[in-house]
Amino acid sequence: MNQAQITAKLSQMNSKGLEASFSLSEAALENAQKLAELNYAASKDVLVNAQDGITQVLSAKDPKEVTELLSTETLQAASNQAVAYQKKVSKVLREGNKEFANVVDASIDQLQDGFQDWMNTFAANAPAGSDVFLSSFKTAYGSALQGFEQFRAASKEAFATAEKTTDQAIEAVQGQIAQVKKAATPAARARKSA
């Protein structure tokens, strides 16, 4: 194997790495755009709801009417909107993580295939008496492949942990909302009967 062949193989592997980088960049931009659209829509909804609430409070004729406007159901509706928003954000992040994981997997597979092809070509064209060097090179290559596999496993674990944490946060918020509603229901009944 001459220098030109080695350079061509390495160049081919680098170009595949660049393609993967561009793919990741495109995915990141798409996810950022989706998140921006979600944030815009959520901000718009919050402002509309706040304006409606302020208008209702200002048009109230007595404090009892204001208290009724701030009922558990109204607070529940606001919290439901927050939970729905968080679920949408979580969905976008999950999709992005899956796409990232797929690109990482494909990149690792391409790198491994490229290295293996390069190693086979190198071994086939190695000069006589280079068995010791070739053996040590294969050992180093095997260690590099293990590193790729460890990275793959670590990235999958990180994504799974992030998703689990997000799910737990949503469940915690929903649990707190349920507790507030449960605690507020007897107080609301007591106010109505008084």
PDB file of C-alpha atoms in Angstrom:
ATOM      1  CA  MET A   1       0.000   0.000   0.000  1.00  0.00           C
ATOM      2  CA  ASN A   2       1.563   3.255  -1.031  1.00  0.00           C
ATOM      3  CA  GLN A   3       1.138   6.694   0.479  1.00  0.00           C
ATOM      4  CA  ALA A   4      -1.463   7.743  -2.098  1.00  0.00           C
ATOM      5  CA  GLN A   5      -3.670   4.765  -1.254  1.00  0.00           C
ATOM      6  CA  ILE A   6      -3.380   5.426   2.474  1.00  0.00           C
ATOM      7  CA  THR A   7      -4.232   9.085   1.943  1.00  0.00           C
ATOM      8  CA  ALA A   8      -7.211   8.187  -0.254  1.00  0.00           C
ATOM      9  CA  LYS A   9      -8.632   5.791   2.366  1.00  0.00           C
ATOM     10  CA  LEU A  10      -8.206   8.324   5.170  1.00  0.00           C
ATOM     11  CA  SER A  11      -9.718  11.062   3.023  1.00  0.00           C
ATOM     12  CA  GLN A  12     -12.719   8.863   2.298  1.00  0.00           C
ATOM     13  CA  MET A  13     -13.202   8.187   6.011  1.00  0.00           C
ATOM     14  CA  ASN A  14     -12.905  11.913   6.808  1.00  0.00           C
ATOM     15  CA  SER A  15     -15.489  12.844   4.189  1.00  0.00           C
ATOM     16  CA  LYS A  16     -17.963  10.428   5.766  1.00  0.00           C
ATOM     17  CA  GLY A  17     -17.266  12.049   9.128  1.00  0.00           C
ATOM     18  CA  LEU A  18     -17.992  15.468   7.645  1.00  0.00           C
ATOM     19  CA  GLU A  19     -21.254  14.192   6.187  1.00  0.00           C
ATOM     20  CA  ALA A  20     -22.269  12.951   9.632  1.00  0.00           C
ATOM     21  CA  SER A  21     -21.361  16.329  11.153  1.00  0.00           C
ATOM     22  CA  PHE A  22     -23.506  18.147   8.595  1.00  0.00           C
ATOM     23  CA  SER A  23     -26.358  15.763   9.291  1.00  0.00           C
ATOM     24  CA  LEU A  24     -26.102  16.450  13.026  1.00  0.00           C
ATOM     25  CA  SER A  25     -25.993  20.192  12.402  1.00  0.00           C
ATOM     26  CA  GLU A  26     -29.114  20.043  10.254  1.00  0.00           C
ATOM     27  CA  ALA A  27     -30.929  18.002  12.897  1.00  0.00           C
ATOM     28  CA  ALA A  28     -29.900  20.447  15.622  1.00  0.00           C
ATOM     29  CA  LEU A  29     -31.167  23.395  13.572  1.00  0.00           C
ATOM     30  CA  GLU A  30     -34.472  21.652  12.858  1.00  0.00           C
ATOM     31  CA  ASN A  31     -34.959  20.893  16.548  1.00  0.00           C
ATOM     32  CA  ALA A  32     -34.055  24.455  17.510  1.00  0.00           C
ATOM     33  CA  GLN A  33     -36.645  25.718  15.029  1.00  0.00           C
ATOM     34  CA  LYS A  34     -39.289  23.361  16.438  1.00  0.00           C
ATOM     35  CA  LEU A  35     -38.508  24.524  19.982  1.00  0.00           C
ATOM     36  CA  ALA A  36     -38.658  28.172  18.922  1.00  0.00           C
ATOM     37  CA  GLU A  37     -42.074  27.582  17.338  1.00  0.00           C
ATOM     38  CA  LEU A  38     -43.297  25.834  20.496  1.00  0.00           C
ATOM     39  CA  ASN A  39     -42.009  28.671  22.673  1.00  0.00           C
ATOM     40  CA  TYR A  40     -43.647  31.262  20.452  1.00  0.00           C
ATOM     41  CA  ALA A  41     -46.996  29.464  20.523  1.00  0.00           C
ATOM     42  CA  ALA A  42     -46.805  28.936  24.291  1.00  0.00           C
ATOM     43  CA  SER A  43     -45.872  32.581  24.920  1.00  0.00           C
ATOM     44  CA  LYS A  44     -48.718  33.736  22.722  1.00  0.00           C
ATOM     45  CA  ASP A  45     -51.192  31.491  24.579  1.00  0.00           C
ATOM     46  CA  VAL A  46     -49.963  32.703  27.966  1.00  0.00           C
ATOM     47  CA  LEU A  47     -50.334  36.343  26.935  1.00  0.00           C
ATOM     48  CA  VAL A  48     -53.842  35.775  25.549  1.00  0.00           C
ATOM     49  CA  ASN A  49     -54.913  33.905  28.681  1.00  0.00           C
ATOM     50  CA  ALA A  50     -53.370  36.547  30.946  1.00  0.00           C
ATOM     51  CA  GLN A  51     -55.116  39.311  29.041  1.00  0.00           C
ATOM     52  CA  ASP A  52     -58.438  37.463  29.273  1.00  0.00           C
ATOM     53  CA  GLY A  53     -57.922  36.892  32.997  1.00  0.00           C
ATOM     54  CA  ILE A  54     -57.035  40.505  33.667  1.00  0.00           C
ATOM     55  CA  THR A  55     -60.056  41.664  31.676  1.00  0.00           C
ATOM     56  CA  GLN A  56     -62.321  39.369  33.693  1.00  0.00           C
ATOM     57  CA  VAL A  57     -60.828  40.508  37.012  1.00  0.00           C
ATOM     58  CA  LEU A  58     -61.178  44.177  36.061  1.00  0.00           C
ATOM     59  CA  SER A  59     -64.790  43.675  35.009  1.00  0.00           C
ATOM     60  CA  ALA A  60     -65.689  41.860  38.228  1.00  0.00           C
ATOM     61  CA  LYS A  61     -68.249  43.674  40.353  1.00  0.00           C
ATOM     62  CA  ASP A  62     -67.241  42.379  43.772  1.00  0.00           C
ATOM     63  CA  PRO A  63     -64.418  40.441  45.488  1.00  0.00           C
ATOM     64  CA  LYS A  64     -66.459  37.226  45.533  1.00  0.00           C
ATOM     65  CA  GLU A  65     -66.598  37.250  41.750  1.00  0.00           C
ATOM     66  CA  VAL A  66     -62.798  37.701  41.625  1.00  0.00           C
ATOM     67  CA  THR A  67     -62.384  34.743  43.990  1.00  0.00           C
ATOM     68  CA  GLU A  68     -64.593  32.612  41.764  1.00  0.00           C
ATOM     69  CA  LEU A  69     -62.463  33.579  38.747  1.00  0.00           C
ATOM     70  CA  LEU A  70     -59.395  32.233  40.564  1.00  0.00           C
ATOM     71  CA  SER A  71     -61.003  28.871  41.185  1.00  0.00           C
ATOM     72  CA  THR A  72     -59.310  25.509  41.221  1.00  0.00           C
ATOM     73  CA  GLU A  73     -60.616  24.795  37.733  1.00  0.00           C
ATOM     74  CA  THR A  74     -58.959  27.935  36.356  1.00  0.00           C
ATOM     75  CA  LEU A  75     -55.675  27.029  37.996  1.00  0.00           C
ATOM     76  CA  GLN A  76     -56.075  23.460  36.757  1.00  0.00           C
ATOM     77  CA  ALA A  77     -56.519  24.701  33.193  1.00  0.00           C
ATOM     78  CA  ALA A  78     -53.333  26.769  33.453  1.00  0.00           C
ATOM     79  CA  SER A  79     -51.391  23.855  34.878  1.00  0.00           C
ATOM     80  CA  ASN A  80     -52.742  21.564  32.151  1.00  0.00           C
ATOM     81  CA  GLN A  81     -51.410  24.010  29.561  1.00  0.00           C
ATOM     82  CA  ALA A  82     -47.993  23.977  31.247  1.00  0.00           C
ATOM     83  CA  VAL A  83     -47.918  20.172  31.312  1.00  0.00           C
ATOM     84  CA  ALA A  84     -49.015  19.984  27.663  1.00  0.00           C
ATOM     85  CA  TYR A  85     -46.248  22.428  26.721  1.00  0.00           C
ATOM     86  CA  GLN A  86     -43.676  20.384  28.626  1.00  0.00           C
ATOM     87  CA  LYS A  87     -44.818  17.212  26.873  1.00  0.00           C
ATOM     88  CA  LYS A  88     -44.438  18.874  23.471  1.00  0.00           C
ATOM     89  CA  VAL A  89     -40.936  20.072  24.364  1.00  0.00           C
ATOM     90  CA  SER A  90     -40.096  16.619  25.651  1.00  0.00           C
ATOM     91  CA  LYS A  91     -41.330  15.061  22.405  1.00  0.00           C
ATOM     92  CA  VAL A  92     -39.151  17.381  20.298  1.00  0.00           C
ATOM     93  CA  LEU A  93     -36.134  16.621  22.490  1.00  0.00           C
ATOM     94  CA  ARG A  94     -36.781  12.877  22.314  1.00  0.00           C
ATOM     95  CA  GLU A  95     -37.042  12.974  18.539  1.00  0.00           C
ATOM     96  CA  GLY A  96     -33.825  14.988  18.396  1.00  0.00           C
ATOM     97  CA  ASN A  97     -32.080  12.555  20.713  1.00  0.00           C
ATOM     98  CA  LYS A  98     -33.210   9.590  18.614  1.00  0.00           C
ATOM     99  CA  GLU A  99     -31.992  11.268  15.453  1.00  0.00           C
ATOM    100  CA  PHE A 100     -28.683  12.103  17.131  1.00  0.00           C
ATOM    101  CA  ALA A 101     -28.333   8.520  18.381  1.00  0.00           C
ATOM    102  CA  ASN A 102     -29.048   7.185  14.891  1.00  0.00           C
ATOM    103  CA  VAL A 103     -26.421   9.466  13.353  1.00  0.00           C
ATOM    104  CA  VAL A 104     -23.911   8.500  16.060  1.00  0.00           C
ATOM    105  CA  ASP A 105     -24.615   4.802  15.441  1.00  0.00           C
ATOM    106  CA  ALA A 106     -24.294   5.208  11.681  1.00  0.00           C
ATOM    107  CA  SER A 107     -21.098   7.237  12.086  1.00  0.00           C
ATOM    108  CA  ILE A 108     -19.548   4.662  14.378  1.00  0.00           C
ATOM    109  CA  ASP A 109     -20.513   1.880  11.977  1.00  0.00           C
ATOM    110  CA  GLN A 110     -19.038   3.798   9.035  1.00  0.00           C
ATOM    111  CA  LEU A 111     -15.865   4.517  10.953  1.00  0.00           C
ATOM    112  CA  GLN A 112     -15.505   0.905  11.977  1.00  0.00           C
ATOM    113  CA  ASP A 113     -16.137  -0.294   8.435  1.00  0.00           C
ATOM    114  CA  GLY A 114     -13.683   2.261   7.068  1.00  0.00           C
ATOM    115  CA  PHE A 115     -11.014   1.302   9.568  1.00  0.00           C
ATOM    116  CA  GLN A 116     -11.597  -2.384   8.916  1.00  0.00           C
ATOM    117  CA  ASP A 117     -11.338  -1.860   5.158  1.00  0.00           C
ATOM    118  CA  TRP A 118      -8.214   0.217   5.626  1.00  0.00           C
ATOM    119  CA  MET A 119      -6.746  -2.394   7.977  1.00  0.00           C
ATOM    120  CA  ASN A 120      -7.462  -5.219   5.522  1.00  0.00           C
ATOM    121  CA  THR A 121      -5.903  -3.278   2.640  1.00  0.00           C
ATOM    122  CA  PHE A 122      -2.916  -2.392   4.780  1.00  0.00           C
ATOM    123  CA  ALA A 123      -2.457  -6.007   5.934  1.00  0.00           C
ATOM    124  CA  ALA A 124      -2.770  -7.347   2.380  1.00  0.00           C
ATOM    125  CA  ASN A 125      -0.079  -4.984   1.117  1.00  0.00           C
ATOM    126  CA  ALA A 126       2.244  -5.130   4.129  1.00  0.00           C
ATOM    127  CA  PRO A 127       5.841  -5.951   3.336  1.00  0.00           C
ATOM    128  CA  ALA A 128       7.317  -9.251   4.425  1.00  0.00           C
ATOM    129  CA  GLY A 129       8.572  -9.278   8.014  1.00  0.00           C
ATOM    130  CA  SER A 130       6.080  -6.670   9.272  1.00  0.00           C
ATOM    131  CA  ASP A 131       4.006  -9.214  11.199  1.00  0.00           C
ATOM    132  CA  VAL A 132       4.970  -7.813  14.619  1.00  0.00           C
ATOM    133  CA  PHE A 133       4.125  -4.253  13.586  1.00  0.00           C
ATOM    134  CA  LEU A 134       0.879  -5.414  11.992  1.00  0.00           C
ATOM    135  CA  SER A 135      -0.078  -7.355  15.122  1.00  0.00           C
ATOM    136  CA  SER A 136       0.520  -4.357  17.392  1.00  0.00           C
ATOM    137  CA  PHE A 137      -1.386  -2.150  14.968  1.00  0.00           C
ATOM    138  CA  LYS A 138      -4.343  -4.567  15.039  1.00  0.00           C
ATOM    139  CA  THR A 139      -4.269  -4.499  18.851  1.00  0.00           C
ATOM    140  CA  ALA A 140      -4.383  -0.709  18.834  1.00  0.00           C
ATOM    141  CA  TYR A 141      -7.176  -0.869  16.275  1.00  0.00           C
ATOM    142  CA  GLY A 142      -9.144  -3.271  18.506  1.00  0.00           C
ATOM    143  CA  SER A 143      -8.770  -0.876  21.422  1.00  0.00           C
ATOM    144  CA  ALA A 144     -10.042   1.989  19.286  1.00  0.00           C
ATOM    145  CA  LEU A 145     -13.082  -0.067  18.304  1.00  0.00           C
ATOM    146  CA  GLN A 146     -13.790  -0.776  21.967  1.00  0.00           C
ATOM    147  CA  GLY A 147     -13.665   2.962  22.600  1.00  0.00           C
ATOM    148  CA  PHE A 148     -16.260   3.527  19.874  1.00  0.00           C
ATOM    149  CA  GLU A 149     -18.514   0.886  21.386  1.00  0.00           C
ATOM    150  CA  GLN A 150     -18.129   2.411  24.849  1.00  0.00           C
ATOM    151  CA  PHE A 151     -19.055   5.809  23.424  1.00  0.00           C
ATOM    152  CA  ARG A 152     -22.101   4.296  21.743  1.00  0.00           C
ATOM    153  CA  ALA A 153     -23.244   2.647  24.979  1.00  0.00           C
ATOM    154  CA  ALA A 154     -22.609   5.808  27.019  1.00  0.00           C
ATOM    155  CA  SER A 155     -24.561   8.004  24.588  1.00  0.00           C
ATOM    156  CA  LYS A 156     -27.527   5.612  24.627  1.00  0.00           C
ATOM    157  CA  GLU A 157     -27.467   5.549  28.419  1.00  0.00           C
ATOM    158  CA  ALA A 158     -27.298   9.357  28.591  1.00  0.00           C
ATOM    159  CA  PHE A 159     -30.303   9.698  26.281  1.00  0.00           C
ATOM    160  CA  ALA A 160     -32.290   7.146  28.279  1.00  0.00           C
ATOM    161  CA  THR A 161     -31.460   8.941  31.533  1.00  0.00           C
ATOM    162  CA  ALA A 162     -32.489  12.316  30.078  1.00  0.00           C
ATOM    163  CA  GLU A 163     -35.822  10.914  28.907  1.00  0.00           C
ATOM    164  CA  LYS A 164     -36.453   9.245  32.264  1.00  0.00           C
ATOM    165  CA  THR A 165     -35.661  12.471  34.132  1.00  0.00           C
ATOM    166  CA  THR A 166     -38.036  14.436  31.915  1.00  0.00           C
ATOM    167  CA  ASP A 167     -40.817  11.914  32.474  1.00  0.00           C
ATOM    168  CA  GLN A 168     -40.244  12.036  36.230  1.00  0.00           C
ATOM    169  CA  ALA A 169     -40.379  15.852  36.214  1.00  0.00           C
ATOM    170  CA  ILE A 170     -43.686  15.845  34.322  1.00  0.00           C
ATOM    171  CA  GLU A 171     -45.120  13.245  36.707  1.00  0.00           C
ATOM    172  CA  ALA A 172     -43.962  15.297  39.714  1.00  0.00           C
ATOM    173  CA  VAL A 173     -45.663  18.437  38.396  1.00  0.00           C
ATOM    174  CA  GLN A 174     -48.855  16.520  37.692  1.00  0.00           C
ATOM    175  CA  GLY A 175     -48.737  15.022  41.201  1.00  0.00           C
ATOM    176  CA  GLN A 176     -48.324  18.450  42.775  1.00  0.00           C
ATOM    177  CA  ILE A 177     -51.219  19.796  40.727  1.00  0.00           C
ATOM    178  CA  ALA A 178     -53.406  16.896  41.852  1.00  0.00           C
ATOM    179  CA  GLN A 179     -52.482  17.572  45.503  1.00  0.00           C
ATOM    180  CA  VAL A 180     -53.289  21.266  45.193  1.00  0.00           C
ATOM    181  CA  LYS A 181     -56.615  20.465  43.545  1.00  0.00           C
ATOM    182  CA  LYS A 182     -57.421  17.887  46.222  1.00  0.00           C
ATOM    183  CA  ALA A 183     -56.559  20.324  49.006  1.00  0.00           C
ATOM    184  CA  ALA A 184     -58.458  23.195  47.362  1.00  0.00           C
ATOM    185  CA  THR A 185     -61.679  21.241  46.747  1.00  0.00           C
ATOM    186  CA  PRO A 186     -62.791  21.077  50.455  1.00  0.00           C
ATOM    187  CA  ALA A 187     -61.902  24.762  50.915  1.00  0.00           C
ATOM    188  CA  ALA A 188     -63.963  25.709  47.863  1.00  0.00           C
ATOM    189  CA  ARG A 189     -66.922  23.687  49.161  1.00  0.00           C
ATOM    190  CA  ALA A 190     -66.623  25.395  52.549  1.00  0.00           C
ATOM    191  CA  ARG A 191     -66.652  28.864  50.903  1.00  0.00           C
ATOM    192  CA  LYS A 192     -69.709  28.001  48.809  1.00  0.00           C
ATOM    193  CA  SER A 193     -71.677  26.693  51.786  1.00  0.00           C
ATOM    194  CA  ALA A 194     -70.828  29.765  53.902  1.00  0.00           C
TER     195      ALA A 194
END
